[in-house]
XYZ file of C-alpha atoms in Angstrom:
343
model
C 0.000 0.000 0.000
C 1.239 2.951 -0.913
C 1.819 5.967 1.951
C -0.299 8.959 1.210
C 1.202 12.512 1.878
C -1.305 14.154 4.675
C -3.863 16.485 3.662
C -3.514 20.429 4.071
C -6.389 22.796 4.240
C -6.417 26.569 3.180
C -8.747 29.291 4.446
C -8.983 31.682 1.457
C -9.920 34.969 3.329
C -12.524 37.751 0.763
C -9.897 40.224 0.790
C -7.402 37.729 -1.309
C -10.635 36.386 -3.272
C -11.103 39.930 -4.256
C -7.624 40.405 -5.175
C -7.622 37.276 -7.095
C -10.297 38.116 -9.537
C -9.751 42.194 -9.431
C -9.235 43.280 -13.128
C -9.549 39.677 -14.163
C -13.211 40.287 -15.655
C -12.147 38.761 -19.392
C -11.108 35.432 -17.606
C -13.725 35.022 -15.312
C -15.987 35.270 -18.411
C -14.107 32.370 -20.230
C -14.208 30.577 -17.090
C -17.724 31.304 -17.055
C -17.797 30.304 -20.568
C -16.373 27.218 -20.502
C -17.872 26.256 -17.570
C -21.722 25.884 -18.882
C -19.499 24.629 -22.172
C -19.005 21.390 -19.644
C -22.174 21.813 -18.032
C -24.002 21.737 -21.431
C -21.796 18.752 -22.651
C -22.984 16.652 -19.143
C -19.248 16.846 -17.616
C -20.868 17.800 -14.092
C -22.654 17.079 -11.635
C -24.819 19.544 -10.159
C -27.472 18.146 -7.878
C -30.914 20.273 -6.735
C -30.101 22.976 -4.311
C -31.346 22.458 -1.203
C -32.779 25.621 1.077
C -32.895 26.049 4.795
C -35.943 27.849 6.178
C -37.103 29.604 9.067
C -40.287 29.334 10.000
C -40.120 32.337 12.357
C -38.146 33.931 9.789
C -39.482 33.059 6.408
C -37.807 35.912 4.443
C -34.226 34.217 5.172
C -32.962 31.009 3.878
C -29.615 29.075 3.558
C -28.602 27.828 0.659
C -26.584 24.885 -0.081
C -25.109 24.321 -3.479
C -23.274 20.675 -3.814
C -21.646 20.269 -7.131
C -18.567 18.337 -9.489
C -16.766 19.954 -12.354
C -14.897 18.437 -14.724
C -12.445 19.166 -17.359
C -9.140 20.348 -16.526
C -9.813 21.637 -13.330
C -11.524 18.757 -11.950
C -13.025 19.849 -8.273
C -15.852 18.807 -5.967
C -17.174 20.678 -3.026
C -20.473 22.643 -1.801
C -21.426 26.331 -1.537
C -23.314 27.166 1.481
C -24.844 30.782 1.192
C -27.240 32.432 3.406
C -29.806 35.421 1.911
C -30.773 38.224 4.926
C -32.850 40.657 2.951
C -32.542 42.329 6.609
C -29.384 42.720 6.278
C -29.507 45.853 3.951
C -31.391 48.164 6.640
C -27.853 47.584 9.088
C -25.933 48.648 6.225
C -24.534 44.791 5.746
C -24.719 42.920 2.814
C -27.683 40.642 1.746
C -25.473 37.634 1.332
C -22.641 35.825 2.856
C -21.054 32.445 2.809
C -18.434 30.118 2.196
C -17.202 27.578 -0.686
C -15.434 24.322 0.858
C -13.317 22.283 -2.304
C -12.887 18.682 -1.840
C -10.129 16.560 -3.452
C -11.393 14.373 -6.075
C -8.298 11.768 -5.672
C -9.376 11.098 -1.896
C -12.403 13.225 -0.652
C -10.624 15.330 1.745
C -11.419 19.056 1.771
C -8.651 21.269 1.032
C -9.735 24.918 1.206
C -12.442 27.023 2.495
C -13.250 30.251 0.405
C -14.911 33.270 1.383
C -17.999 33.564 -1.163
C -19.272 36.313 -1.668
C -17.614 37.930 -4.127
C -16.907 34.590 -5.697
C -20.725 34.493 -6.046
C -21.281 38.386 -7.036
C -18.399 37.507 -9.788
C -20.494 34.114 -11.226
C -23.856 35.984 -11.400
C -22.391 39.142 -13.056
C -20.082 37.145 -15.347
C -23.216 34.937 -16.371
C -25.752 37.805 -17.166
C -22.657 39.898 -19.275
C -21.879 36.529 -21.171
C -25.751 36.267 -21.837
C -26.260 39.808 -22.832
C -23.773 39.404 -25.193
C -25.120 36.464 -26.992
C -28.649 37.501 -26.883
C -28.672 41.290 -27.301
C -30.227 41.798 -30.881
C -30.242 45.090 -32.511
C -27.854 47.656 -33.029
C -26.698 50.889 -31.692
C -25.893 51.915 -27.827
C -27.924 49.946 -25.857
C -29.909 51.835 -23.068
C -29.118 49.730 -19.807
C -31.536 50.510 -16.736
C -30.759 48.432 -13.211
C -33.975 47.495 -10.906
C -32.242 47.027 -7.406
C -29.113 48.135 -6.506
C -27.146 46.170 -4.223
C -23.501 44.309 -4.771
C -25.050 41.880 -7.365
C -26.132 45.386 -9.681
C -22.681 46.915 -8.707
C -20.990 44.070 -9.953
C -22.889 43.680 -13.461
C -22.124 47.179 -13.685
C -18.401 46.878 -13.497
C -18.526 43.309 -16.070
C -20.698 45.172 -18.506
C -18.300 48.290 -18.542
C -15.492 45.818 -18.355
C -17.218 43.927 -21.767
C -16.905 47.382 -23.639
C -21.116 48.292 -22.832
C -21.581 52.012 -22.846
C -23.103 53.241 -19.667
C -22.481 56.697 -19.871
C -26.113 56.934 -19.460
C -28.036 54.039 -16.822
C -31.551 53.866 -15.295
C -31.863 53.478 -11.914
C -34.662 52.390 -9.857
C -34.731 51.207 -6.427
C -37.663 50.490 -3.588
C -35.268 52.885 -1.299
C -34.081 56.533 -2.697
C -30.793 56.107 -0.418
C -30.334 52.348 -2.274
C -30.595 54.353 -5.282
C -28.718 57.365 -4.538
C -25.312 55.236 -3.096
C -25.361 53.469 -6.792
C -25.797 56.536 -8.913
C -22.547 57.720 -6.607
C -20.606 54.582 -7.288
C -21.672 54.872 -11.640
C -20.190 58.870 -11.170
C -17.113 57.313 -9.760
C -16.931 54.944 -12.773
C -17.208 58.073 -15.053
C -20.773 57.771 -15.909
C -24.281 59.201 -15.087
C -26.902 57.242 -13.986
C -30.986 58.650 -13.933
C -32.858 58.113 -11.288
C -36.405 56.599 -12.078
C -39.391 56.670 -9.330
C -41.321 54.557 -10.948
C -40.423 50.347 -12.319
C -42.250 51.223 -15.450
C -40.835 54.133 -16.497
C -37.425 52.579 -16.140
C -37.895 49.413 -18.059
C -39.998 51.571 -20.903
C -36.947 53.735 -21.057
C -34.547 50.467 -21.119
C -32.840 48.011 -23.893
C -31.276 46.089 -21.372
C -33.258 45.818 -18.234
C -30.877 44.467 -15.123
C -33.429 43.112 -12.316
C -31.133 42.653 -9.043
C -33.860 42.660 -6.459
C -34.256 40.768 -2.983
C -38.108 40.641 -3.972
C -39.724 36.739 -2.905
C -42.324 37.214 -4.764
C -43.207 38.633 -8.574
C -44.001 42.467 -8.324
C -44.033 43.501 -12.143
C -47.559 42.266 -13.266
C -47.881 44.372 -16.882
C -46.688 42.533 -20.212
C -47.116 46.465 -21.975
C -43.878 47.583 -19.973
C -41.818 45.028 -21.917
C -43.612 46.034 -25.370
C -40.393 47.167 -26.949
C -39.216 44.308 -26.486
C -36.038 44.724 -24.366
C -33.475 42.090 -23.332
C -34.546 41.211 -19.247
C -31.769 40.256 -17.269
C -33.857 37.804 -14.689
C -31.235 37.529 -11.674
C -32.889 37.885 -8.739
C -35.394 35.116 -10.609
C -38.829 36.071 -8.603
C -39.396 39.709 -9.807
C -41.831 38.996 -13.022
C -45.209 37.513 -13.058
C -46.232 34.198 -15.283
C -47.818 36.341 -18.044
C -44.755 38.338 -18.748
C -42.594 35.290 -18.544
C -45.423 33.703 -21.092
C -45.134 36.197 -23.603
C -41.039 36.167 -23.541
C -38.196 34.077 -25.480
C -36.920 32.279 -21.960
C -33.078 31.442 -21.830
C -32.157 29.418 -18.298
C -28.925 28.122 -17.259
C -30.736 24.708 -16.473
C -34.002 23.885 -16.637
C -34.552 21.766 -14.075
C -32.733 23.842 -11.891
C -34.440 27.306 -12.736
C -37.895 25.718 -12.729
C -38.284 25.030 -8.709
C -38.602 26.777 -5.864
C -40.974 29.284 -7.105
C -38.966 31.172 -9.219
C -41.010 33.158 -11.718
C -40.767 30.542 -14.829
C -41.605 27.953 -11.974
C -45.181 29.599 -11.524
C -44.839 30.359 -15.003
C -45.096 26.193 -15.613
C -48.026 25.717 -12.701
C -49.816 28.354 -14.644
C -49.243 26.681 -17.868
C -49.237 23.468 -16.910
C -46.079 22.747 -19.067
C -42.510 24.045 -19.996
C -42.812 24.689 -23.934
C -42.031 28.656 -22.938
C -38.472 27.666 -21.873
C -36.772 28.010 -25.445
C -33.080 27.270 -24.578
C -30.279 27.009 -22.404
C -27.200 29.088 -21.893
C -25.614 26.218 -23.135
C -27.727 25.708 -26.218
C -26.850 29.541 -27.352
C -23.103 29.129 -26.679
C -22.784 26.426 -28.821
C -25.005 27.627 -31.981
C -27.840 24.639 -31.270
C -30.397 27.600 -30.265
C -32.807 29.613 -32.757
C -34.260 32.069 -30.662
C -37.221 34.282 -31.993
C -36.911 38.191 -32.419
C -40.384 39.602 -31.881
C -41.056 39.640 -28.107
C -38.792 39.915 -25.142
C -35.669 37.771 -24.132
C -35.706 37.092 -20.222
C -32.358 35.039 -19.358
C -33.192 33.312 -15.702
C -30.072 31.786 -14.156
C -30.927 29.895 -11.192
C -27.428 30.051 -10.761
C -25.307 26.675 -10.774
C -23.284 25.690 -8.264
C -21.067 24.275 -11.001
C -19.679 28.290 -11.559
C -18.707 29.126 -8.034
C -16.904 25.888 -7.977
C -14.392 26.831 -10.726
C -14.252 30.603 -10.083
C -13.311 28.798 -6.536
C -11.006 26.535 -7.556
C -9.370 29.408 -9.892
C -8.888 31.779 -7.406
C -7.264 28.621 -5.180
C -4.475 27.898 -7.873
C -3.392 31.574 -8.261
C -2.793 31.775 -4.415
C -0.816 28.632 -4.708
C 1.133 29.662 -7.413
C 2.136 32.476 -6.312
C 2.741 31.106 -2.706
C 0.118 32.862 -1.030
C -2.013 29.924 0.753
C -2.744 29.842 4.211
C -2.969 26.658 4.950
C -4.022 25.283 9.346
C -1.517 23.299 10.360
C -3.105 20.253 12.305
C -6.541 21.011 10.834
C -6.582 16.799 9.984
C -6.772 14.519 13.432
C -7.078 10.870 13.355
C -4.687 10.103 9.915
C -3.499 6.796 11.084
C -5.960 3.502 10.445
C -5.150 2.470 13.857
C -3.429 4.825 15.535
C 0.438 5.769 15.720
C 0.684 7.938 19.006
C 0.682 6.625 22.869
């Protein structure tokens, strides 16, 4: 029998994850990329989510995101990831969590990751990648943002990033000072943002319409908002009701995944009694095998695969390591020997 070498374990602190992936926007999109490439091509394994509830708290939830990935950066592990809407009124984020890889070769974990910017990074690098591919017309495209917490900030700075003019962005938020502290942050990135008082009038006014919202249940009821037919970038998942997601072109990252836990195309298909309004997958449009039509909307819904923040995770792991930055615990592993080697 051969004598393994014993396991080490990292703790990848959000300060480094953040340095990792600062200015690093093209990769993360090929990561991105490539990533639903193997998804698409059944080279992972990305099980149901499963959500912790509070029945004396039923706006918060934990999530827990098990997944494999394949290809050349073959990784298991889980995402767990907790969603406070509360948290905004302290000034805190909305979300926090961790990543934990496991070792394919044996099983053993060997890092825990800070995730929420891994998991800012994955949504914003999904939605660009999407806009890209599914943006039809030409000209500057007028990009309005409904919500404005870290997930808008960060589409901001991937759009911007992808060469997007936002010189001039919509803004609408439930809360003026929500609205007010992102205008400030798209005048520090050298553009102007307008401030809209009403939903309507901001998706009317929009091409691209960004919905980054903490909402649980749909709150935009009227298919005539979307009659200009404007690409909808579903992130937050629960904002539309079942007859604007009925009268769309539907992109999901999975379908099976998106169409649970009461997401907006998931009471889209109890209303309908069927999925026919779900025309393709992320997937299917990176690799040519989607023909999408061009006279109504196009709302892209990631449910958001656990699958991404495993090789954003595992990226942002090999960079430290390379450039000799890990922090590993020494003695994190007890119990090594089968049957003991100490008196």
């Amino acid at each position: 029998m051969t004598e393994s070498t014993a396991p080490s374990f990292a703790v990848i602190t959000g300060e480094q994850v953040s340095r990792v992936l600062h200015g690093q926007e093209q990769r993360v999109m090929r990561i991105v990329a490539d990533t639903y490439r193997l998804h698409g091509a059944g080279r992972t394994v990305n099980p149901p989510s499963y959500f912790l509830r509070f029945p004396d708290r039923p706006a918060d939830r934990i999530i827990a995101l098990p997944a494999s990935l394949g290809g050349d950066s073959t990784v298991d592990g889980i995402k767990w990831i907790s969603s406070f809407p509360g948290n905004v009124t302290t000034g805190l984020p909305r979300a926090s969590g961790v990543i934990v890889l496991n070792d394919p070769a044996n099983g053993y974990p060997f890092a825990c990751l800070e995730t929420s910017v891994i998991s800012a990074t994955r949504t914003a690098a999904s939605a660009v990648l999407a806009a890209g591919l599914l943006r039809t017309g030409s000209g500057t495209a007028r990009v309005g943002f409904v919500g404005t917490g870290l997930i808008a900030r960060y589409v901001h700075t991937y759009l911007r990033t992808a060469g997007w003019d936002l010189n001039d962005v919509g803004v609408y938020d439930t809360a003026a000072a929500h609205a007010d502290g992102f205008s400030s942050y798209v005048a520090r990135s050298g553009g102007r943002a307008r401030i809209h008082t009403d939903a309507g009038e901001l998706v009317r006014a929009s091409d691209v319409v960004v919905f980054a919202t903490v909402a649980a249940t749909p709150h935009v009821h009227d298919p005539s908002w979307f009659r200009h037919n404007p690409l909808v970038l579903h992130l937050s998942l629960r904002d539309l009701a079942p007859e604007i997601i009925l009268c769309s072109v539907n992109v999901v990252d999975d379908v099976d995944h998106c169409l649970r836990a009461n997401t907006s195309p998931h009471l889209a298909e109890q209303q309908a009694g069927h999925r026919d309004f779900v025309h393709a997958t992320l997937p299917d449009v990176l690799t040519g095998t989607a023909v999408l039509p061009d006279d109504r909307p196009v709302v892209f819904s990631p449910f958001g695969l656990g699958v991404l923040d495993l090789a954003l995770a595992r990226h942002v792991h090999d960079e430290l390591e390379a450039g000799g930055e890990l922090r590993t615990v020494p003695g994190f592993f007890d119990e090594l020997e089968r049957y003991g080697g100490r008196s």
